[in-house]
């Protein structure tokens, strides 16, 4: 099911920098320029090559690009489905954070082939430490961008950062929750109108 | 067993869709989600006046509620809202707990319900999550199928072979005719006689078998340079390069017709077909364009059919005058 991830990167590049930037990155990475099929499997090494090629083409650090990808997944209008599915996890940001450990199981329930790394959450007051297990290199910056956008979506104010990634791909994300009711947040109706 | 007391607020948190009734069926209290749905607090109202109990008699009693293992209810005023429920006896009356059952997705949408309307142990939110995830995956699958369907059609358009017989198709014929332009050749159109009867009496599988067998026999009867295509249905077209004599062309086709007329065994039965053919030499007309030649060959085939089938007719100017 890595087609879904590759496709997300494809849409991110296309929506953010246009079809030409996507086509350049795809060609450089040896990816199909016509695009990925979200429900098919591709060579696992392709995802990393694609990110590296896109970072080179856009002259950005790969981690910055991945962080923006995480934000894009939640906040871009064309990805509204992802944001909605994540919002089902809890009525406020604090509860959303508390259910992050369930996220891999939650994702597996919807898409059995989409494997996320194991997640462990430690809480010390308003400081949350999210330990991301091995297996998905680059996941920590994506998580930072995504969680920051989710905080925004819930109307919470939080400061996030990712620690260094270990050789096996595991990493720790730090979330400091400053103000739970900072802004109104975006509406979320359980039943889609 | 020792009893215990729950106040109404605690009960409402545990069961936001409960209704407590007294022995006479009067509503004592209702959970907040139910109050929201009804638009008014039903306290004091008659339970049986609010709900229709499916599968019960005209005047069900409180005892009927608590006896049933599972209740199926609809709102009397809005029968589109259905509930599944369970009732247990209380000291003086009964406690009924309701849920939306399978109609939950529509109910949440129609009434704008939120997480707060469900108990934290309730899996409704997970159900809604799954429903949306499933819908998204289905949409993707549908899109994938559409793209694959388009690719398939494109591939079929580009293909040169007929999928059933493995012979060339019309596209292959057009290319062969283009290549043969300016040279001497004969173009024959063959049509199976009695094919429809095989299809009608023995079925499409028999019909397909007949077409495949006819194709094999055509290939066996042809020379290496000949181009044979299935033009559609039971029509075959044969391009014979270098053929410049009417008598030789007619002889070839008579032999092919005889071969096609041999019985074809199929599933313990025998299919009998024949064939008719019309043929034209590229030198027979001053304007040997492909579409002209095909029209002439068709006219000759028509003459062969009219003359009693099972034969080949060579196109001459005389036919054009008919």
Short mmCIF file of C-alpha atoms in Angstrom, two decimals:
data_model
loop_
_atom_site.label_atom_id
_atom_site.label_comp_id
_atom_site.label_asym_id
_atom_site.label_seq_id
_atom_site.Cartn_x
_atom_site.Cartn_y
_atom_site.Cartn_z
CA UNK A 1 0.00 0.00 0.00
CA UNK A 2 2.97 2.35 -0.37
CA UNK A 3 1.21 3.62 -3.50
CA UNK A 4 -0.95 5.69 -1.17
CA UNK A 5 2.12 7.33 0.43
CA UNK A 6 3.79 7.88 -2.95
CA UNK A 7 0.59 9.32 -4.31
CA UNK A 8 0.38 11.74 -1.36
CA UNK A 9 3.91 12.97 -2.17
CA UNK A 10 2.91 13.30 -5.81
CA UNK A 11 -0.17 15.41 -5.00
CA UNK A 12 1.84 17.45 -2.48
CA UNK A 13 4.41 18.35 -5.16
CA UNK A 14 1.78 18.96 -7.81
CA UNK A 15 -0.48 21.11 -5.62
CA UNK A 16 2.46 23.01 -4.14
CA UNK A 17 4.82 23.58 -7.06
CA UNK A 18 2.96 22.51 -10.21
CA UNK A 19 3.07 19.60 -12.63
CA UNK A 20 6.53 20.42 -13.99
CA UNK A 21 8.19 20.18 -10.55
CA UNK A 22 6.47 16.84 -9.97
CA UNK A 23 7.49 15.53 -13.40
CA UNK A 24 11.13 16.55 -12.85
CA UNK A 25 11.26 14.87 -9.43
CA UNK A 26 9.53 11.74 -10.77
CA UNK A 27 11.93 11.43 -13.69
CA UNK A 28 14.96 11.95 -11.45
CA UNK A 29 13.69 9.29 -9.00
CA UNK A 30 12.66 6.80 -11.68
CA UNK A 31 8.99 7.10 -10.67
CA UNK A 32 6.08 6.94 -13.14
CA UNK A 33 5.56 10.51 -14.36
CA UNK A 34 1.91 9.68 -15.08
CA UNK A 35 1.49 9.22 -11.32
CA UNK A 36 1.03 6.50 -8.72
CA UNK A 37 -2.00 4.31 -8.20
CA UNK A 38 -2.86 4.77 -4.50
CA UNK A 39 -4.01 1.18 -4.02
CA UNK A 40 -1.05 -0.54 -5.66
CA UNK A 41 2.39 -1.45 -4.33
CA UNK A 42 5.66 -0.04 -5.59
CA UNK A 43 9.34 -0.65 -4.92
CA UNK A 44 9.83 0.39 -1.25
CA UNK A 45 13.06 2.23 -2.13
CA UNK A 46 11.17 4.51 -4.51
CA UNK A 47 9.64 6.67 -1.75
CA UNK A 48 13.02 7.72 -0.36
CA UNK A 49 14.39 8.41 -3.84
CA UNK A 50 11.35 10.53 -4.65
CA UNK A 51 11.72 12.66 -1.51
CA UNK A 52 15.44 13.13 -2.19
CA UNK A 53 14.77 14.06 -5.83
CA UNK A 54 12.01 16.52 -4.87
CA UNK A 55 14.19 18.13 -2.19
CA UNK A 56 17.01 18.57 -4.74
CA UNK A 57 14.64 19.93 -7.39
CA UNK A 58 13.07 22.43 -4.96
CA UNK A 59 16.37 23.22 -3.22
CA UNK A 60 14.91 22.37 0.21
CA UNK A 61 16.18 20.25 3.06
CA UNK A 62 14.41 16.85 2.92
CA UNK A 63 13.20 17.18 6.54
CA UNK A 64 11.62 20.60 5.84
CA UNK A 65 9.90 19.17 2.80
CA UNK A 66 8.58 16.21 4.84
CA UNK A 67 7.31 18.55 7.54
CA UNK A 68 5.40 20.53 4.91
CA UNK A 69 4.06 17.24 3.55
CA UNK A 70 2.63 16.45 7.00
CA UNK A 71 0.97 19.85 7.18
CA UNK A 72 -0.33 19.51 3.64
CA UNK A 73 -1.96 16.15 4.45
CA UNK A 74 -4.17 17.79 7.07
CA UNK A 75 -4.68 21.32 5.87
CA UNK A 76 -4.90 21.24 2.08
CA UNK A 77 -8.49 21.29 0.77
CA UNK A 78 -7.77 18.37 -1.58
CA UNK A 79 -6.82 16.19 1.43
CA UNK A 80 -9.99 16.89 3.43
CA UNK A 81 -10.59 13.16 3.89
CA UNK A 82 -7.37 12.63 5.88
CA UNK A 83 -8.15 15.53 8.22
CA UNK A 84 -11.65 14.17 8.82
CA UNK A 85 -10.43 10.65 9.53
CA UNK A 86 -7.91 12.02 12.03
CA UNK A 87 -10.51 14.17 13.76
CA UNK A 88 -12.52 11.06 14.60
CA UNK A 89 -9.78 10.24 17.12
CA UNK A 90 -10.99 12.72 19.72
CA UNK A 91 -13.10 15.81 20.45
CA UNK A 92 -10.15 18.01 21.51
CA UNK A 93 -6.41 18.15 20.87
CA UNK A 94 -5.45 16.76 24.26
CA UNK A 95 -7.59 13.69 23.71
CA UNK A 96 -6.35 13.45 20.15
CA UNK A 97 -2.79 13.26 21.50
CA UNK A 98 -3.83 10.70 24.08
CA UNK A 99 -5.21 8.40 21.36
CA UNK A 100 -2.08 8.64 19.17
CA UNK A 101 -0.92 5.25 20.45
CA UNK A 102 -4.06 3.82 18.83
CA UNK A 103 -3.32 5.51 15.52
CA UNK A 104 -1.52 2.58 13.84
CA UNK A 105 -4.42 0.27 14.78
CA UNK A 106 -6.92 2.89 13.67
CA UNK A 107 -5.20 3.19 10.29
CA UNK A 108 -4.94 -0.60 9.99
CA UNK A 109 -8.68 -0.89 10.56
CA UNK A 110 -9.29 1.26 7.48
CA UNK A 111 -6.36 0.11 5.34
CA UNK A 112 -4.92 -3.22 6.51
CA UNK A 113 -1.88 -2.86 4.25
CA UNK A 114 -0.82 0.58 5.43
CA UNK A 115 1.70 -0.03 8.21
CA UNK A 116 2.64 2.84 10.52
CA UNK A 117 5.43 2.55 13.08
CA UNK A 118 4.48 1.70 16.66
CA UNK A 119 3.75 4.82 18.74
CA UNK A 120 4.33 5.36 22.44
CA UNK A 121 3.25 8.48 24.26
CA UNK A 122 4.66 9.81 27.52
CA UNK A 123 3.11 12.80 29.23
CA UNK A 124 4.64 15.15 31.76
CA UNK A 125 2.13 17.92 32.39
CA UNK A 126 1.79 19.78 29.14
CA UNK A 127 4.79 18.08 27.59
CA UNK A 128 4.09 15.06 25.40
CA UNK A 129 6.84 12.81 24.09
CA UNK A 130 5.82 10.66 21.15
CA UNK A 131 8.20 7.78 20.48
CA UNK A 132 7.92 6.57 16.86
CA UNK A 133 9.09 3.01 16.33
CA UNK A 134 11.40 1.83 13.57
CA UNK A 135 10.48 0.98 10.00
CA UNK A 136 9.38 4.20 8.33
CA UNK A 137 12.34 6.54 7.69
CA UNK A 138 11.36 10.20 7.52
CA UNK A 139 8.17 9.69 9.55
CA UNK A 140 9.21 12.05 12.38
CA UNK A 141 9.26 15.30 10.35
CA UNK A 142 6.00 14.25 8.65
CA UNK A 143 4.49 13.67 12.12
CA UNK A 144 5.66 17.12 13.30
CA UNK A 145 4.02 18.85 10.32
CA UNK A 146 0.86 16.79 10.64
CA UNK A 147 0.46 17.22 14.41
CA UNK A 148 1.12 20.95 14.16
CA UNK A 149 -1.65 21.22 11.57
CA UNK A 150 -3.94 19.13 13.77
CA UNK A 151 -3.28 21.43 16.75
CA UNK A 152 -4.27 24.30 14.49
CA UNK A 153 -7.37 22.41 13.37
CA UNK A 154 -8.46 21.90 17.00
CA UNK A 155 -7.62 25.52 17.83
CA UNK A 156 -4.79 24.54 20.20
CA UNK A 157 -1.42 26.25 20.47
CA UNK A 158 1.49 23.81 20.56
CA UNK A 159 5.22 23.85 19.85
CA UNK A 160 6.57 20.75 18.14
CA UNK A 161 9.99 19.43 17.22
CA UNK A 162 11.52 16.16 16.08
CA UNK A 163 14.60 14.61 17.62
CA UNK A 164 17.30 12.94 15.52
CA UNK A 165 16.33 9.83 13.60
CA UNK A 166 18.05 6.60 14.66
CA UNK A 167 19.58 4.25 12.09
CA UNK A 168 16.46 2.04 12.18
CA UNK A 169 14.20 5.02 11.46
CA UNK A 170 12.85 5.44 15.00
CA UNK A 171 12.68 8.94 16.45
CA UNK A 172 11.03 11.03 19.15
CA UNK A 173 8.68 13.95 18.62
CA UNK A 174 8.22 16.55 21.36
CA UNK A 175 4.89 18.32 21.70
CA UNK A 176 4.55 21.19 24.17
CA UNK A 177 0.90 22.07 24.56
CA UNK A 178 0.78 25.78 25.47
CA UNK A 179 -2.89 26.64 25.18
CA UNK A 180 -5.65 24.16 24.49
CA UNK A 181 -8.26 26.80 23.71
CA UNK A 182 -6.04 29.25 21.85
CA UNK A 183 -8.40 29.69 18.88
CA UNK A 184 -11.81 28.53 17.75
CA UNK A 185 -10.55 25.67 15.61
CA UNK A 186 -12.20 24.31 12.55
CA UNK A 187 -15.67 22.79 12.57
CA UNK A 188 -15.97 19.06 12.57
CA UNK A 189 -19.31 17.34 12.09
CA UNK A 190 -19.38 13.62 12.81
CA UNK A 191 -21.76 13.07 9.93
CA UNK A 192 -20.66 14.68 6.71
CA UNK A 193 -23.31 17.00 5.35
CA UNK B 1 -27.72 -8.94 45.57
CA UNK B 2 -27.38 -5.50 47.02
CA UNK B 3 -28.90 -2.75 44.89
CA UNK B 4 -27.29 0.63 44.29
CA UNK B 5 -28.49 4.07 43.42
CA UNK B 6 -27.46 6.09 40.34
CA UNK B 7 -28.56 9.70 40.07
CA UNK B 8 -30.07 10.91 36.78
CA UNK B 9 -26.89 12.79 35.76
CA UNK B 10 -24.72 9.69 36.15
CA UNK B 11 -27.27 7.61 34.27
CA UNK B 12 -27.31 10.17 31.46
CA UNK B 13 -23.53 10.03 31.15
CA UNK B 14 -23.52 6.26 31.00
CA UNK B 15 -26.54 6.00 28.73
CA UNK B 16 -27.24 9.23 26.87
CA UNK B 17 -30.09 7.50 25.04
CA UNK B 18 -31.90 5.90 27.97
CA UNK B 19 -35.52 6.28 28.98
CA UNK B 20 -36.73 5.43 32.47
CA UNK B 21 -40.44 4.65 32.75
CA UNK B 22 -42.75 3.86 35.65
CA UNK B 23 -45.00 0.81 35.91
CA UNK B 24 -47.75 2.63 34.00
CA UNK B 25 -45.43 3.45 31.10
CA UNK B 26 -44.94 7.15 31.95
CA UNK B 27 -41.52 8.59 31.14
CA UNK B 28 -39.62 9.46 34.33
CA UNK B 29 -36.46 10.74 32.64
CA UNK B 30 -34.65 10.56 29.30
CA UNK B 31 -30.97 10.81 28.30
CA UNK B 32 -29.74 14.08 26.76
CA UNK B 33 -29.17 12.67 23.25
CA UNK B 34 -32.72 11.39 23.14
CA UNK B 35 -34.04 14.73 24.39
CA UNK B 36 -32.10 16.41 21.59
CA UNK B 37 -33.58 14.03 19.02
CA UNK B 38 -37.13 14.48 20.27
CA UNK B 39 -36.71 18.24 20.45
CA UNK B 40 -38.34 18.27 23.89
CA UNK B 41 -37.96 16.54 27.23
CA UNK B 42 -40.45 13.65 27.16
CA UNK B 43 -40.73 13.47 30.99
CA UNK B 44 -44.32 12.73 31.89
CA UNK B 45 -45.29 11.53 28.40
CA UNK B 46 -46.59 8.06 27.65
CA UNK B 47 -43.75 5.83 26.38
CA UNK B 48 -46.04 3.91 24.02
CA UNK B 49 -47.32 7.21 22.70
CA UNK B 50 -43.79 8.21 21.76
CA UNK B 51 -42.63 4.95 20.23
CA UNK B 52 -44.01 2.20 18.07
CA UNK B 53 -42.72 -1.16 19.20
CA UNK B 54 -42.20 -3.32 16.16
CA UNK B 55 -43.36 -6.92 16.41
CA UNK B 56 -45.57 -6.21 19.40
CA UNK B 57 -49.37 -6.15 19.60
CA UNK B 58 -51.44 -2.98 19.41
CA UNK B 59 -51.21 -2.18 23.12
CA UNK B 60 -47.89 -3.43 24.48
CA UNK B 61 -47.32 -3.15 28.23
CA UNK B 62 -44.23 -2.43 30.26
CA UNK B 63 -43.86 -6.13 30.97
CA UNK B 64 -43.72 -6.80 27.20
CA UNK B 65 -40.73 -4.46 26.95
CA UNK B 66 -38.69 -6.12 29.66
CA UNK B 67 -39.54 -9.62 28.42
CA UNK B 68 -38.13 -9.05 24.91
CA UNK B 69 -34.44 -9.84 24.42
CA UNK B 70 -34.06 -7.02 21.93
CA UNK B 71 -36.44 -4.17 21.09
CA UNK B 72 -37.04 -2.65 17.68
CA UNK B 73 -38.62 0.77 17.97
CA UNK B 74 -39.43 3.74 15.76
CA UNK B 75 -40.57 7.21 16.75
CA UNK B 76 -44.32 7.48 16.27
CA UNK B 77 -44.04 11.00 14.83
CA UNK B 78 -40.94 10.34 12.72
CA UNK B 79 -40.94 6.65 11.76
CA UNK B 80 -37.75 7.16 9.70
CA UNK B 81 -35.84 7.21 13.01
CA UNK B 82 -35.38 3.61 14.11
CA UNK B 83 -33.82 2.35 17.30
CA UNK B 84 -32.52 -0.86 18.69
CA UNK B 85 -33.00 -1.22 22.40
CA UNK B 86 -33.03 -3.24 25.55
CA UNK B 87 -35.28 -2.91 28.59
CA UNK B 88 -34.64 -4.15 32.11
CA UNK B 89 -37.08 -4.04 35.04
CA UNK B 90 -36.50 -1.42 37.74
CA UNK B 91 -37.95 -1.20 41.23
CA UNK B 92 -41.11 0.53 39.93
CA UNK B 93 -41.05 0.37 36.14
CA UNK B 94 -38.32 -0.25 33.56
CA UNK B 95 -35.10 1.21 32.20
CA UNK B 96 -34.88 1.24 28.41
CA UNK B 97 -31.56 1.89 26.67
CA UNK B 98 -31.58 2.75 22.96
CA UNK B 99 -29.10 2.93 20.11
CA UNK B 100 -29.40 3.71 16.43
CA UNK B 101 -28.38 0.28 15.20
CA UNK B 102 -27.49 0.09 11.53
CA UNK B 103 -29.09 3.44 10.66
CA UNK B 104 -26.50 5.30 12.73
CA UNK B 105 -24.66 6.95 9.82
CA UNK B 106 -27.83 8.58 8.51
CA UNK B 107 -29.01 9.45 12.02
CA UNK B 108 -25.76 11.23 12.94
CA UNK B 109 -25.89 13.17 9.69
CA UNK B 110 -29.57 14.03 9.91
CA UNK B 111 -29.46 15.24 13.52
CA UNK B 112 -25.97 16.74 13.60
CA UNK B 113 -24.90 14.55 16.51
CA UNK B 114 -21.44 14.96 18.04
CA UNK B 115 -19.01 12.87 20.09
CA UNK B 116 -20.65 14.32 23.20
CA UNK B 117 -23.93 12.66 22.23
CA UNK B 118 -22.43 9.21 22.69
CA UNK B 119 -20.98 7.50 25.73
CA UNK B 120 -17.17 7.15 25.62
CA UNK B 121 -17.59 3.36 25.52
CA UNK B 122 -19.90 3.59 22.52
CA UNK B 123 -18.20 2.54 19.26
CA UNK B 124 -20.40 4.77 17.11
CA UNK B 125 -17.59 7.23 16.39
CA UNK B 126 -15.35 4.35 15.32
CA UNK B 127 -18.16 3.10 13.10
CA UNK B 128 -18.45 6.52 11.48
CA UNK B 129 -14.69 6.64 11.04
CA UNK B 130 -14.75 3.24 9.32
CA UNK B 131 -17.68 4.26 7.15
CA UNK B 132 -15.78 7.30 5.87
CA UNK B 133 -12.57 5.35 5.38
CA UNK B 134 -14.49 2.69 3.46
CA UNK B 135 -16.18 5.32 1.30
CA UNK B 136 -12.81 6.93 0.51
CA UNK B 137 -11.28 3.56 -0.42
CA UNK B 138 -14.30 2.71 -2.59
CA UNK B 139 -13.98 6.05 -4.38
CA UNK B 140 -10.32 5.31 -5.06
CA UNK B 141 -11.16 1.81 -6.29
CA UNK B 142 -13.82 3.23 -8.57
CA UNK B 143 -11.34 5.74 -9.97
CA UNK B 144 -8.75 2.99 -10.42
CA UNK B 145 -11.29 0.85 -12.28
CA UNK B 146 -12.18 3.77 -14.52
CA UNK B 147 -8.52 4.32 -15.38
CA UNK B 148 -7.95 0.59 -15.99
CA UNK B 149 -11.07 0.46 -18.17
CA UNK B 150 -9.72 3.37 -20.22
CA UNK B 151 -6.33 1.69 -20.54
CA UNK B 152 -8.01 -1.53 -21.64
CA UNK B 153 -10.02 0.25 -24.31
CA UNK B 154 -6.89 2.01 -25.52
CA UNK B 155 -5.00 -1.28 -25.66
CA UNK B 156 -7.84 -2.88 -27.58
CA UNK B 157 -7.84 -0.05 -30.07
CA UNK B 158 -4.14 -0.42 -30.57
CA UNK B 159 -4.28 -4.23 -30.81
CA UNK B 160 -3.91 -5.88 -34.19
CA UNK B 161 -5.25 -9.29 -33.29
CA UNK B 162 -8.75 -10.59 -32.79
CA UNK B 163 -8.93 -11.83 -29.21
CA UNK B 164 -11.03 -14.92 -29.97
CA UNK B 165 -9.30 -16.43 -33.00
CA UNK B 166 -5.83 -14.92 -32.81
CA UNK B 167 -6.19 -13.84 -36.44
CA UNK B 168 -5.55 -10.24 -37.44
CA UNK B 169 -8.35 -7.68 -37.02
CA UNK B 170 -9.60 -4.87 -39.24
CA UNK B 171 -6.74 -2.65 -38.14
CA UNK B 172 -4.26 -5.31 -39.25
CA UNK B 173 -6.09 -5.53 -42.59
CA UNK B 174 -5.90 -1.76 -43.11
CA UNK B 175 -2.15 -1.87 -42.54
CA UNK B 176 -1.74 -4.83 -44.92
CA UNK B 177 -3.81 -3.07 -47.59
CA UNK B 178 -1.69 0.05 -47.24
CA UNK B 179 1.46 -2.02 -47.65
CA UNK B 180 0.03 -3.77 -50.73
CA UNK B 181 -0.97 -0.56 -52.48
CA UNK B 182 0.24 -0.45 -56.08
CA UNK B 183 0.90 -4.21 -56.26
CA UNK B 184 -1.17 -7.02 -57.74
CA UNK B 185 -3.23 -8.89 -55.17
CA UNK B 186 -6.64 -10.42 -54.62
CA UNK B 187 -8.96 -9.44 -51.82
CA UNK B 188 -11.61 -11.94 -50.68
CA UNK B 189 -14.45 -11.55 -48.20
CA UNK B 190 -15.69 -14.81 -46.67
CA UNK B 191 -18.85 -15.26 -44.70
CA UNK B 192 -19.86 -18.43 -42.84
CA UNK B 193 -23.21 -19.93 -43.89
CA UNK B 194 -25.36 -21.39 -41.12
CA UNK B 195 -23.31 -19.82 -38.32
CA UNK B 196 -26.26 -18.09 -36.73
CA UNK B 197 -28.11 -21.42 -36.53
CA UNK B 198 -25.17 -22.96 -34.61
CA UNK B 199 -25.15 -20.03 -32.21
CA UNK B 200 -28.91 -20.18 -31.73
CA UNK B 201 -29.28 -23.94 -31.27
CA UNK B 202 -26.03 -24.94 -29.54
CA UNK B 203 -25.14 -21.69 -27.83
CA UNK B 204 -22.36 -19.12 -27.92
CA UNK B 205 -19.68 -21.53 -26.71
CA UNK B 206 -20.35 -23.71 -29.78
CA UNK B 207 -20.36 -20.59 -31.96
CA UNK B 208 -16.99 -19.53 -30.59
CA UNK B 209 -15.60 -23.01 -31.17
CA UNK B 210 -16.79 -22.88 -34.80
CA UNK B 211 -15.11 -19.50 -35.33
CA UNK B 212 -11.83 -20.71 -33.85
CA UNK B 213 -11.92 -23.89 -35.96
CA UNK B 214 -12.73 -21.93 -39.12
CA UNK B 215 -9.80 -19.62 -38.38
CA UNK B 216 -7.41 -22.58 -37.97
CA UNK B 217 -8.60 -24.10 -41.26
CA UNK B 218 -8.20 -20.78 -43.05
CA UNK B 219 -4.64 -20.54 -41.77
CA UNK B 220 -3.91 -24.07 -42.94
CA UNK B 221 -5.26 -23.33 -46.42
CA UNK B 222 -3.34 -20.10 -46.82
CA UNK B 223 0.10 -19.34 -48.05
CA UNK B 224 2.75 -17.74 -45.94
CA UNK B 225 2.34 -14.27 -47.46
CA UNK B 226 -1.45 -14.27 -47.22
CA UNK B 227 -3.08 -12.04 -44.64
CA UNK B 228 -6.22 -13.42 -42.95
CA UNK B 229 -8.26 -11.31 -40.61
CA UNK B 230 -11.50 -11.74 -38.76
CA UNK B 231 -13.41 -8.63 -39.76
CA UNK B 232 -16.15 -9.12 -37.18
CA UNK B 233 -18.88 -11.65 -36.41
CA UNK B 234 -18.48 -14.58 -38.82
CA UNK B 235 -16.81 -12.54 -41.56
CA UNK B 236 -13.22 -13.16 -42.60
CA UNK B 237 -11.12 -11.23 -45.10
CA UNK B 238 -8.24 -12.72 -47.03
CA UNK B 239 -5.56 -10.73 -48.82
CA UNK B 240 -3.58 -12.79 -51.34
CA UNK B 241 -0.46 -10.94 -52.54
CA UNK B 242 0.66 -11.66 -56.10
CA UNK B 243 -2.67 -13.22 -57.10
CA UNK B 244 -3.50 -11.77 -60.52
CA UNK B 245 -5.68 -14.41 -62.22
CA UNK B 246 -9.41 -14.78 -61.70
CA UNK B 247 -9.41 -18.55 -62.21
CA UNK B 248 -6.60 -19.14 -59.70
CA UNK B 249 -8.30 -16.91 -57.13
CA UNK B 250 -11.61 -18.73 -57.63
CA UNK B 251 -9.87 -22.11 -57.29
CA UNK B 252 -8.20 -21.12 -54.00
CA UNK B 253 -11.50 -19.95 -52.60
CA UNK B 254 -13.41 -23.06 -53.74
CA UNK B 255 -10.85 -25.17 -51.86
CA UNK B 256 -11.15 -23.00 -48.75
CA UNK B 257 -14.96 -23.18 -48.92
CA UNK B 258 -14.82 -26.97 -49.19
CA UNK B 259 -12.51 -27.12 -46.18
CA UNK B 260 -14.71 -24.84 -44.10
CA UNK B 261 -17.72 -27.02 -44.96
CA UNK B 262 -16.26 -30.09 -43.24
CA UNK B 263 -18.22 -30.98 -40.08
CA UNK B 264 -16.90 -29.53 -36.82
CA UNK B 265 -17.26 -31.82 -33.79
CA UNK B 266 -18.22 -30.06 -30.57
CA UNK B 267 -19.12 -31.53 -27.20
CA UNK B 268 -20.41 -34.82 -28.62
CA UNK B 269 -22.33 -33.04 -31.35
CA UNK B 270 -21.48 -31.94 -34.86
CA UNK B 271 -21.71 -28.34 -36.07
CA UNK B 272 -22.31 -27.93 -39.77
CA UNK B 273 -21.52 -24.69 -41.49
CA UNK B 274 -20.64 -23.61 -44.98
CA UNK B 275 -19.04 -20.53 -46.46
CA UNK B 276 -19.57 -18.07 -49.29
CA UNK B 277 -16.93 -15.79 -50.73
CA UNK B 278 -16.58 -12.76 -52.96
CA UNK B 279 -13.19 -11.91 -54.40
CA UNK B 280 -11.75 -9.04 -56.41
CA UNK B 281 -8.40 -8.63 -58.15
CA UNK B 282 -6.64 -5.34 -57.58
CA UNK B 283 -6.15 -5.08 -61.36
CA UNK B 284 -9.87 -5.48 -62.11
CA UNK B 285 -10.74 -1.87 -61.39
CA UNK B 286 -9.13 1.36 -62.57
CA UNK B 287 -9.27 2.82 -59.07
CA UNK B 288 -7.94 0.07 -56.76
CA UNK B 289 -8.33 1.97 -53.52
CA UNK B 290 -8.85 -0.22 -50.47
CA UNK B 291 -12.40 0.89 -49.77
CA UNK B 292 -13.38 0.36 -53.43
CA UNK B 293 -11.87 -3.11 -53.48
CA UNK B 294 -13.63 -4.02 -50.23
CA UNK B 295 -16.93 -2.77 -51.62
CA UNK B 296 -16.42 -4.83 -54.80
CA UNK B 297 -15.54 -7.95 -52.80
CA UNK B 298 -18.66 -7.38 -50.69
CA UNK B 299 -20.78 -7.07 -53.85
CA UNK B 300 -19.31 -10.35 -55.15
CA UNK B 301 -20.03 -12.02 -51.78
CA UNK B 302 -23.60 -10.79 -51.98
CA UNK B 303 -23.88 -12.31 -55.48
CA UNK B 304 -22.50 -15.60 -54.15
CA UNK B 305 -25.03 -15.67 -51.33
CA UNK B 306 -27.84 -14.84 -53.73
CA UNK B 307 -26.72 -17.58 -56.11
CA UNK B 308 -27.31 -20.18 -53.39
CA UNK B 309 -24.35 -19.87 -50.96
CA UNK B 310 -21.45 -22.32 -50.64
CA UNK B 311 -19.63 -20.78 -53.57
CA UNK B 312 -17.15 -18.07 -54.57
CA UNK B 313 -17.90 -15.27 -57.03
CA UNK B 314 -15.18 -13.19 -58.68
CA UNK B 315 -16.03 -9.51 -59.10
CA UNK B 316 -16.18 -8.25 -62.67
CA UNK B 317 -17.45 -4.99 -64.14
CA UNK B 318 -20.61 -6.88 -65.02
CA UNK B 319 -21.44 -7.12 -61.28
CA UNK B 320 -21.05 -3.40 -60.90
CA UNK B 321 -23.75 -2.91 -63.52
CA UNK B 322 -26.29 -5.08 -61.64
#
